[in-house]
Amino acid sequence: METTEKDILRGGQFLVKETKCEDVFTPEDFSEEQTMMKDSVMEFNDREIIPHKARFEAKDYALTEEVMRKAGEMGFLSVAVPEAFGGMGMGFVSTVLTCDYISSGTGSFSTAFGAHTGIGTMPITLYGTEAQKQKYVPKLASGEWFGAYCLTEPGAGSDANSGKTTAELSADGKSYKINGQKMWISNAGFCSVMIVFARIEGDKNITGFIVEYDGKNPNGITLGEEEHKLGIRASSTRQVFFNDTVVPVENMLAGRGEGFKIAMNALNVGRIKLAAACLDSQRRVISIAVNYANERKQFKTRISDFGAIKTKLAEMAASAYAGESATYRAAKNIEDRIAMREAAGNTHQEAELKGVEEYAIECSILKVAVSEDVQNCADEGIQIFGGMGFSEETPMESAWRDARIARIYEGTNEINRMLAVGMLVKKAMKGHVDLLGPASKVQEELMGIPSFETPDYSELFSEEKEMIKKLKKTFLMVAGGAVQKYGPQLEDHQQLLIAAADILIEIYMAESAILRTEKNVKRTSEKEQSAQIAMAKLYLYHAVDIVEEKGKESIISFAEGDEQRMMLMGLKRFTKYANYPDIVDLRIEIAEKVKAENKYCF
């Protein structure tokens, strides 16, 4: 069946339109081809990466490069590359899936893989001319060449457009000379192609260039020493210095001054792929933790039988499950949007660009939520191991160190929180998402008399879905009130934006877990999905708590007097269950399932 625009919610519309469970894609929906891909990637990870963990931790940069070449031979670097340029041309879900299952062996390889296939290759496939794509993409897809992305500078981190690197046109108009310094450049030590951002004359925006690098003929390029980092230790990270580096004019990427746009769109793709790259790490940490907890005895009892440990295992599993649910939901939305645009006559380039850009809000949500969950998961993994968890002999401490970078790169989580809300407000202004109508209805509801009838919640998830609707009302109440008060100055109120973003994030993640479970219950049974039902309910319970806390913080910050009182009463109404779930029982159910299977088993 052809997908039409009506069927696919636009980015951010999850907030104001109901999503049916049949309309979300879940990991249980993988095609035969995707399942084969997943098995192949997992086998590669188990063979080429995990047995060499100690070498990665000992900063064996040559090993990272060697395994990247092997990944290229297996075709894993080319999953997202169109067939016309030597790639597999698989859909966006397969791209995300590959990134998910190849990334859990070590953060060092995960970073090299993500930087190369994402920000190192994507800018050329998305913005390159036909000649540029023919020249560079096949070599990047095969792993003959590796890519790096040179955006960050000592003075330009989150403010990417403030870079000082310059590009000056030669007198004969045939080349540019690039001068400047870049830092934190992943893959710098073994790349052949760099995407470099520089400013031409006094341009407002930076411009992107494709710069070839060959250590034997450096063309004014010098590399700093390898950085010594908290985690991702065998990921090559260096400073790159450009001194009169000559780049032919035909190597400009897109148009003059379009570098900032390239940077932002490349990061959107990077964000959802970064979320994916944290998923299997969580599964692996949970599996290793439950293995240990099932074997370790204290007070003559397996520690996995203690309530304190069950709590940890259940919470870790619920977060991982919600992360998977939300990531694959968004990945399929993007894939469908790309297909829809191609069917409407867009080129693959335009379709992919617009498809990902449409869901930039969801990409930011996922980046924040999953990067924070993987850190918490690894932290609890260490705790379950106790003193052994702090030792380099067990895999937990490296998982914890590797996870830490995920909250910083591809835009810090603070920037992504503000972006998510900022982009949503902009979409509303453009009429792409109707926030105003629903926000006004919430205002009316606050003025009206609440219903005191107890609804019939006998059907599975009927109360949970009602809670999600109420959480959406909370966001509309808070965001609507804040926009009314501050208008375009809202972006100056960072604490308020960050609190609103936390509400938005919890809604998307909790709803995704519920919809995935509901869809799977319909094709199996409640009995078969009982632990998944428990995880969806447990995740929502915590989400409600966070929404209540952040809602209160927001309301107090911008409303006063009667308006404040009315909104706080509304918040109380919107975050109140009719029947609170017994979270102790939910945790026990999840933990017992994980213990019995001796692994993350969902």
Short mmCIF file of C-alpha atoms in Angstrom, two decimals, residues 62-457:
data_model
loop_
_atom_site.label_atom_id
_atom_site.label_comp_id
_atom_site.label_asym_id
_atom_site.label_seq_id
_atom_site.Cartn_x
_atom_site.Cartn_y
_atom_site.Cartn_z
CA ALA A 62 45.53 0.52 14.56
CA LEU A 63 43.03 -2.14 15.66
CA THR A 64 40.14 0.33 15.29
CA GLU A 65 41.26 1.07 11.72
CA GLU A 66 41.71 -2.64 10.95
CA VAL A 67 38.22 -3.54 12.20
CA MET A 68 36.76 -0.61 10.25
CA ARG A 69 38.34 -2.07 7.08
CA LYS A 70 36.78 -5.45 7.87
CA ALA A 71 33.41 -3.75 8.41
CA GLY A 72 33.86 -2.19 4.96
CA GLU A 73 34.56 -5.61 3.40
CA MET A 74 31.38 -6.96 5.00
CA GLY A 75 29.39 -4.08 3.47
CA PHE A 76 28.42 -2.59 6.84
CA LEU A 77 29.79 0.86 5.93
CA SER A 78 27.58 1.00 2.84
CA VAL A 79 24.13 0.14 4.21
CA ALA A 80 22.80 3.70 3.80
CA VAL A 81 24.67 4.46 0.57
CA PRO A 82 22.59 4.34 -2.65
CA GLU A 83 23.38 1.41 -4.98
CA ALA A 84 24.45 3.87 -7.69
CA PHE A 85 27.50 4.71 -5.54
CA GLY A 86 28.49 1.20 -4.53
CA GLY A 87 26.24 0.94 -1.50
CA MET A 88 23.53 -1.48 -0.39
CA GLY A 89 20.86 1.19 -0.66
CA MET A 90 18.92 -0.28 2.26
CA GLY A 91 16.23 1.75 4.01
CA PHE A 92 16.62 4.00 7.02
CA VAL A 93 15.47 1.33 9.49
CA SER A 94 18.25 -1.00 8.29
CA THR A 95 20.76 1.85 8.70
CA VAL A 96 19.64 2.35 12.29
CA LEU A 97 19.59 -1.38 12.98
CA THR A 98 23.20 -1.80 11.75
CA CYS A 99 24.31 1.09 13.92
CA ASP A 100 22.47 -0.41 16.91
CA TYR A 101 23.97 -3.90 16.83
CA ILE A 102 27.52 -3.04 15.74
CA SER A 103 28.04 -0.47 18.50
CA SER A 104 27.97 -2.45 21.74
CA GLY A 105 31.38 -4.14 21.64
CA THR A 106 33.26 -0.97 22.49
CA GLY A 107 32.52 2.75 22.29
CA SER A 108 35.85 3.18 20.45
CA PHE A 109 34.69 1.27 17.38
CA SER A 110 31.14 2.61 17.71
CA THR A 111 32.47 6.18 17.50
CA ALA A 112 34.68 5.43 14.49
CA PHE A 113 31.80 3.67 12.74
CA GLY A 114 29.25 6.40 13.54
CA ALA A 115 31.56 9.25 12.54
CA HIS A 116 32.47 7.59 9.24
CA THR A 117 29.05 6.34 8.09
CA GLY A 118 27.19 9.39 9.43
CA ILE A 119 28.84 12.79 9.45
CA GLY A 120 31.85 11.56 7.43
CA THR A 121 29.89 10.21 4.43
CA MET A 122 26.33 11.57 4.67
CA PRO A 123 27.15 15.23 3.84
CA ILE A 124 28.50 14.10 0.44
CA THR A 125 25.59 11.73 -0.33
CA LEU A 126 23.08 14.39 0.79
CA TYR A 127 24.68 17.58 -0.57
CA GLY A 128 27.32 16.48 -3.08
CA THR A 129 27.17 17.09 -6.82
CA GLU A 130 26.95 14.03 -9.06
CA ALA A 131 30.72 14.31 -9.74
CA GLN A 132 31.54 14.59 -6.02
CA LYS A 133 29.41 11.56 -5.19
CA GLN A 134 30.93 9.46 -7.99
CA LYS A 135 34.44 10.38 -6.88
CA TYR A 136 34.18 9.95 -3.09
CA VAL A 137 31.16 7.91 -2.01
CA PRO A 138 32.13 4.47 -3.48
CA LYS A 139 35.52 4.62 -1.72
CA LEU A 140 33.89 5.68 1.57
CA ALA A 141 31.23 2.97 1.21
CA SER A 142 33.79 0.21 0.70
CA GLY A 143 36.15 1.32 3.48
CA GLU A 144 38.98 2.02 1.04
CA TRP A 145 38.83 5.57 2.39
CA PHE A 146 37.58 6.79 5.76
CA GLY A 147 35.84 10.06 6.48
CA ALA A 148 36.18 12.67 9.23
CA TYR A 149 34.07 15.72 10.01
CA CYS A 150 35.87 18.95 10.94
CA LEU A 151 33.40 21.36 12.55
CA THR A 152 34.39 21.98 16.20
CA GLU A 153 37.07 24.58 16.99
CA PRO A 154 38.65 25.73 20.27
CA GLY A 155 36.23 28.70 20.33
CA ALA A 156 33.30 27.11 18.46
CA GLY A 157 31.64 24.15 20.17
CA SER A 158 27.88 24.36 20.63
CA ASP A 159 27.93 27.63 18.67
CA ALA A 160 29.01 25.81 15.50
CA ASN A 161 28.55 28.81 13.21
CA SER A 162 31.11 30.92 15.11
CA GLY A 163 34.16 29.09 13.69
CA LYS A 164 37.24 31.15 12.79
CA THR A 165 38.67 28.84 10.09
CA THR A 166 38.86 30.78 6.80
CA ALA A 167 38.68 29.90 3.11
CA GLU A 168 40.16 32.42 0.66
CA LEU A 169 39.61 32.28 -3.11
CA SER A 170 42.80 32.22 -5.18
CA ALA A 171 43.55 35.01 -7.69
CA ASP A 172 42.83 32.67 -10.62
CA GLY A 173 39.49 31.63 -9.06
CA LYS A 174 40.35 27.91 -9.27
CA SER A 175 40.91 27.03 -5.59
CA TYR A 176 40.43 28.06 -1.99
CA LYS A 177 43.13 28.28 0.66
CA ILE A 178 41.95 27.03 4.05
CA ASN A 179 43.57 28.23 7.29
CA GLY A 180 42.55 27.40 10.83
CA GLN A 181 42.33 24.80 13.55
CA LYS A 182 39.78 22.10 14.36
CA MET A 183 39.60 19.95 17.48
CA TRP A 184 38.00 16.73 18.76
CA ILE A 185 38.06 15.31 15.22
CA SER A 186 37.06 11.62 15.26
CA ASN A 187 38.92 9.37 12.79
CA ALA A 188 41.48 12.14 12.10
CA GLY A 189 44.35 9.68 12.53
CA PHE A 190 43.35 7.42 9.64
CA CYS A 191 41.00 9.40 7.39
CA SER A 192 41.48 10.18 3.70
CA VAL A 193 38.58 12.62 3.33
CA MET A 194 37.57 15.46 5.63
CA ILE A 195 34.38 17.48 5.56
CA VAL A 196 35.78 20.87 6.59
CA PHE A 197 33.77 23.95 7.53
CA ALA A 198 35.31 27.38 6.94
CA ARG A 199 34.18 30.98 6.47
CA ILE A 200 34.66 32.80 3.16
CA GLU A 201 35.47 36.51 3.70
CA GLY A 202 32.98 38.00 6.14
CA ASP A 203 30.09 35.61 5.34
CA LYS A 204 27.41 35.26 7.99
CA ASN A 205 27.41 31.46 7.60
CA ILE A 206 30.21 28.94 7.20
CA THR A 207 30.76 26.90 4.02
CA GLY A 208 31.46 23.16 3.69
CA PHE A 209 34.39 21.72 1.69
CA ILE A 210 35.51 18.19 0.81
CA VAL A 211 39.23 18.05 1.62
CA GLU A 212 41.38 15.06 0.68
CA TYR A 213 44.15 14.09 3.08
CA ASP A 214 47.19 12.00 2.33
CA GLY A 215 49.85 11.87 5.04
CA LYS A 216 52.62 11.59 2.41
CA ASN A 217 51.52 14.83 0.66
CA PRO A 218 49.88 16.68 3.54
CA ASN A 219 48.92 19.86 1.61
CA GLY A 220 49.38 22.08 4.66
CA ILE A 221 47.47 19.74 6.98
CA THR A 222 49.09 18.70 10.27
CA LEU A 223 47.57 16.54 12.99
CA GLY A 224 47.92 16.98 16.73
CA GLU A 225 48.75 14.02 18.98
CA GLU A 226 46.01 11.55 19.86
CA GLU A 227 43.86 12.92 22.70
CA HIS A 228 43.80 10.84 25.91
CA LYS A 229 40.15 10.52 26.86
CA LEU A 230 37.98 9.26 29.72
CA GLY A 231 36.37 6.68 27.41
CA ILE A 232 36.28 5.67 23.72
CA ARG A 233 40.03 5.27 24.19
CA ALA A 234 40.93 3.66 20.85
CA SER A 235 38.80 6.08 18.84
CA SER A 236 41.24 8.35 16.99
CA THR A 237 40.61 11.93 18.21
CA ARG A 238 43.02 14.65 17.14
CA GLN A 239 43.33 18.34 16.44
CA VAL A 240 43.67 19.20 12.75
CA PHE A 241 45.59 22.30 11.61
CA PHE A 242 45.18 23.82 8.14
CA ASN A 243 47.98 26.04 6.85
CA ASP A 244 47.30 27.32 3.30
CA THR A 245 45.58 24.03 2.45
CA VAL A 246 44.62 24.24 -1.23
CA VAL A 247 41.16 22.93 -2.13
CA PRO A 248 39.79 23.08 -5.70
CA VAL A 249 36.62 25.19 -6.09
CA GLU A 250 34.72 22.11 -7.30
CA ASN A 251 35.17 20.63 -3.81
CA MET A 252 32.81 23.13 -2.23
CA LEU A 253 29.87 21.21 -0.74
CA ALA A 254 26.47 22.68 -1.67
CA GLY A 255 26.62 26.46 -2.04
CA ARG A 256 28.59 29.23 -0.43
CA GLY A 257 27.37 29.94 3.10
CA GLU A 258 25.39 26.68 3.25
CA GLY A 259 27.78 24.94 5.64
CA PHE A 260 25.71 25.67 8.71
CA LYS A 261 22.67 24.03 7.09
CA ILE A 262 24.79 20.98 6.14
CA ALA A 263 26.15 20.77 9.68
CA MET A 264 22.69 20.93 11.26
CA ASN A 265 21.12 18.34 8.94
CA ALA A 266 24.08 15.96 9.21
CA LEU A 267 23.66 16.19 12.99
CA ASN A 268 19.94 15.28 12.80
CA VAL A 269 20.88 11.95 11.22
CA GLY A 270 23.75 11.61 13.69
CA ARG A 271 21.40 12.07 16.62
CA ILE A 272 19.03 9.20 15.88
CA LYS A 273 21.99 6.99 14.97
CA LEU A 274 23.66 7.91 18.26
CA ALA A 275 20.52 6.83 20.11
CA ALA A 276 20.62 3.55 18.19
CA ALA A 277 24.31 3.13 19.04
CA CYS A 278 23.41 3.17 22.75
CA LEU A 279 20.70 0.48 22.56
CA ASP A 280 22.66 -2.75 22.29
CA SER A 281 25.10 -1.42 24.88
CA GLN A 282 22.16 -1.36 27.31
CA ARG A 283 21.06 -4.86 26.33
CA ARG A 284 24.61 -6.14 26.79
CA VAL A 285 25.09 -4.43 30.17
CA ILE A 286 21.78 -5.87 31.43
CA SER A 287 22.71 -9.37 30.22
CA ILE A 288 26.16 -9.24 31.85
CA ALA A 289 24.66 -7.84 35.08
CA VAL A 290 21.99 -10.53 35.36
CA ASN A 291 24.55 -13.28 34.58
CA TYR A 292 26.63 -12.02 37.49
CA ALA A 293 23.64 -11.51 39.81
CA ASN A 294 22.41 -15.05 39.12
CA GLU A 295 25.82 -16.52 40.05
CA ARG A 296 26.94 -14.26 42.90
CA LYS A 297 25.85 -15.41 46.37
CA GLN A 298 25.78 -13.36 49.54
CA PHE A 299 24.11 -14.34 52.83
CA LYS A 300 23.68 -17.81 51.20
CA THR A 301 21.34 -16.29 48.60
CA ARG A 302 21.82 -15.41 44.92
CA ILE A 303 21.93 -11.62 44.81
CA SER A 304 19.43 -11.68 41.92
CA ASP A 305 16.86 -12.87 44.48
CA PHE A 306 17.19 -9.68 46.54
CA GLY A 307 14.59 -6.99 46.02
CA ALA A 308 17.24 -4.27 45.77
CA ILE A 309 18.85 -6.00 42.78
CA LYS A 310 15.49 -6.86 41.19
CA THR A 311 14.63 -3.15 41.27
CA LYS A 312 17.82 -2.33 39.35
CA LEU A 313 17.34 -5.05 36.73
CA ALA A 314 13.71 -4.06 36.15
CA GLU A 315 14.45 -0.35 35.80
CA MET A 316 17.39 -1.01 33.46
CA ALA A 317 15.22 -3.27 31.27
CA ALA A 318 12.28 -0.84 31.16
CA SER A 319 14.52 2.03 30.00
CA ALA A 320 16.19 -0.10 27.33
CA TYR A 321 12.78 -1.30 26.11
CA ALA A 322 11.39 2.25 25.86
CA GLY A 323 14.55 3.39 24.04
CA GLU A 324 14.23 0.62 21.45
CA SER A 325 10.53 1.30 21.00
CA ALA A 326 10.99 5.03 20.40
CA THR A 327 14.09 4.73 18.19
CA TYR A 328 12.56 2.25 15.74
CA ARG A 329 9.26 4.13 15.72
CA ALA A 330 11.05 7.30 14.58
CA ALA A 331 13.35 5.43 12.16
CA LYS A 332 10.35 4.01 10.30
CA ASN A 333 8.60 7.40 10.24
CA ILE A 334 11.72 8.81 8.55
CA GLU A 335 11.90 5.88 6.11
CA ASP A 336 8.23 6.30 5.17
CA ARG A 337 8.64 10.03 4.72
CA ILE A 338 11.63 9.47 2.41
CA ALA A 339 9.62 6.94 0.35
CA MET A 340 6.70 9.35 0.14
CA ARG A 341 8.90 12.15 -1.15
CA GLU A 342 10.59 9.89 -3.68
CA ALA A 343 7.16 8.76 -4.90
CA ALA A 344 6.27 12.46 -5.31
CA GLY A 345 9.26 12.93 -7.62
CA ASN A 346 12.00 14.16 -5.26
CA THR A 347 15.53 12.89 -5.90
CA HIS A 348 16.90 10.43 -3.32
CA GLN A 349 19.06 13.28 -2.00
CA GLU A 350 16.16 15.69 -1.50
CA ALA A 351 13.91 12.96 -0.11
CA GLU A 352 16.43 11.82 2.47
CA LEU A 353 17.30 15.36 3.51
CA LYS A 354 13.69 16.43 3.94
CA GLY A 355 12.69 13.09 5.47
CA VAL A 356 15.22 13.37 8.27
CA GLU A 357 14.73 17.11 8.72
CA GLU A 358 10.98 16.53 9.21
CA TYR A 359 11.70 14.48 12.36
CA ALA A 360 14.48 16.66 13.79
CA ILE A 361 12.46 17.03 17.03
CA GLU A 362 12.22 13.27 17.51
CA CYS A 363 15.95 12.89 16.68
CA SER A 364 16.82 15.35 19.46
CA ILE A 365 14.43 13.64 21.91
CA LEU A 366 16.01 10.26 21.23
CA LYS A 367 19.56 11.53 21.47
CA VAL A 368 18.91 12.96 24.94
CA ALA A 369 16.80 10.14 26.35
CA VAL A 370 18.83 7.16 25.20
CA SER A 371 22.25 8.68 25.95
CA GLU A 372 21.13 9.34 29.54
CA ASP A 373 19.56 5.90 29.90
CA VAL A 374 22.71 4.09 28.74
CA GLN A 375 24.76 5.99 31.34
CA ASN A 376 22.31 5.08 34.12
CA CYS A 377 22.26 1.48 32.92
CA ALA A 378 26.06 1.18 33.02
CA ASP A 379 26.12 2.91 36.40
CA GLU A 380 23.68 0.37 37.86
CA GLY A 381 25.69 -2.38 36.15
CA ILE A 382 28.73 -1.34 38.16
CA GLN A 383 26.61 -1.27 41.33
CA ILE A 384 25.31 -4.81 40.78
CA PHE A 385 28.91 -6.01 40.43
CA GLY A 386 29.83 -4.14 43.62
CA GLY A 387 33.59 -3.81 44.14
CA MET A 388 34.26 -5.96 41.06
CA GLY A 389 32.37 -3.44 38.95
CA PHE A 390 35.05 -0.86 39.70
CA SER A 391 37.77 -3.14 38.38
CA GLU A 392 39.08 -3.05 34.82
CA GLU A 393 38.79 -6.85 34.80
CA THR A 394 35.02 -6.62 34.42
CA PRO A 395 33.38 -4.91 31.41
CA MET A 396 31.23 -2.52 33.43
CA GLU A 397 33.70 0.28 34.08
CA SER A 398 34.59 0.66 30.38
CA ALA A 399 30.87 0.65 29.46
CA TRP A 400 30.33 3.46 31.95
CA ARG A 401 33.29 5.49 30.66
CA ASP A 402 32.31 4.97 27.01
CA ALA A 403 28.71 5.98 27.69
CA ARG A 404 29.72 9.37 29.06
CA ILE A 405 30.59 10.92 25.68
CA ALA A 406 27.11 10.21 24.28
CA ARG A 407 25.66 13.11 26.28
CA ILE A 408 28.20 15.50 24.74
CA TYR A 409 28.69 14.79 21.07
CA GLU A 410 26.15 15.39 18.25
CA GLY A 411 25.13 18.49 20.22
CA THR A 412 25.15 18.42 24.04
CA ASN A 413 21.98 17.18 25.72
CA GLU A 414 21.31 20.71 26.97
CA ILE A 415 21.44 22.07 23.40
CA ASN A 416 19.25 19.21 22.15
CA ARG A 417 16.65 19.81 24.87
CA MET A 418 16.37 23.46 23.89
CA LEU A 419 16.35 22.57 20.20
CA ALA A 420 13.48 20.09 20.60
CA VAL A 421 11.16 22.68 22.11
CA GLY A 422 12.46 25.51 19.92
CA MET A 423 11.89 23.50 16.72
CA LEU A 424 8.40 22.53 17.88
CA VAL A 425 7.45 26.18 18.47
CA LYS A 426 8.86 27.10 15.02
CA LYS A 427 6.82 24.30 13.40
CA ALA A 428 3.73 25.65 15.13
CA MET A 429 4.46 29.17 13.82
CA LYS A 430 4.76 27.75 10.28
CA GLY A 431 1.49 25.86 10.65
CA HIS A 432 3.13 22.41 10.36
CA VAL A 433 1.96 21.40 13.83
CA ASP A 434 -1.20 22.92 15.28
CA LEU A 435 -0.23 23.63 18.87
CA LEU A 436 -2.42 26.69 19.27
CA GLY A 437 -5.78 24.96 18.81
CA PRO A 438 -5.11 22.15 21.30
CA ALA A 439 -3.45 24.58 23.74
CA SER A 440 -6.57 26.79 23.72
CA LYS A 441 -8.75 23.73 24.39
CA VAL A 442 -6.60 22.90 27.41
CA GLN A 443 -7.05 26.51 28.64
CA GLU A 444 -10.85 26.09 28.33
CA GLU A 445 -10.70 22.76 30.16
CA LEU A 446 -8.82 24.42 33.03
CA MET A 447 -11.60 27.01 33.35
CA GLY A 448 -14.35 24.36 33.25
CA ILE A 449 -15.60 22.03 35.95
CA PRO A 450 -13.72 18.70 35.96
CA SER A 451 -15.70 15.48 35.53
CA PHE A 452 -15.85 13.34 38.65
CA GLU A 453 -16.97 10.19 36.86
CA THR A 454 -14.61 7.23 37.05
CA PRO A 455 -14.10 5.97 33.52
CA ASP A 456 -14.12 2.28 32.65
CA TYR A 457 -10.47 1.27 32.55
#
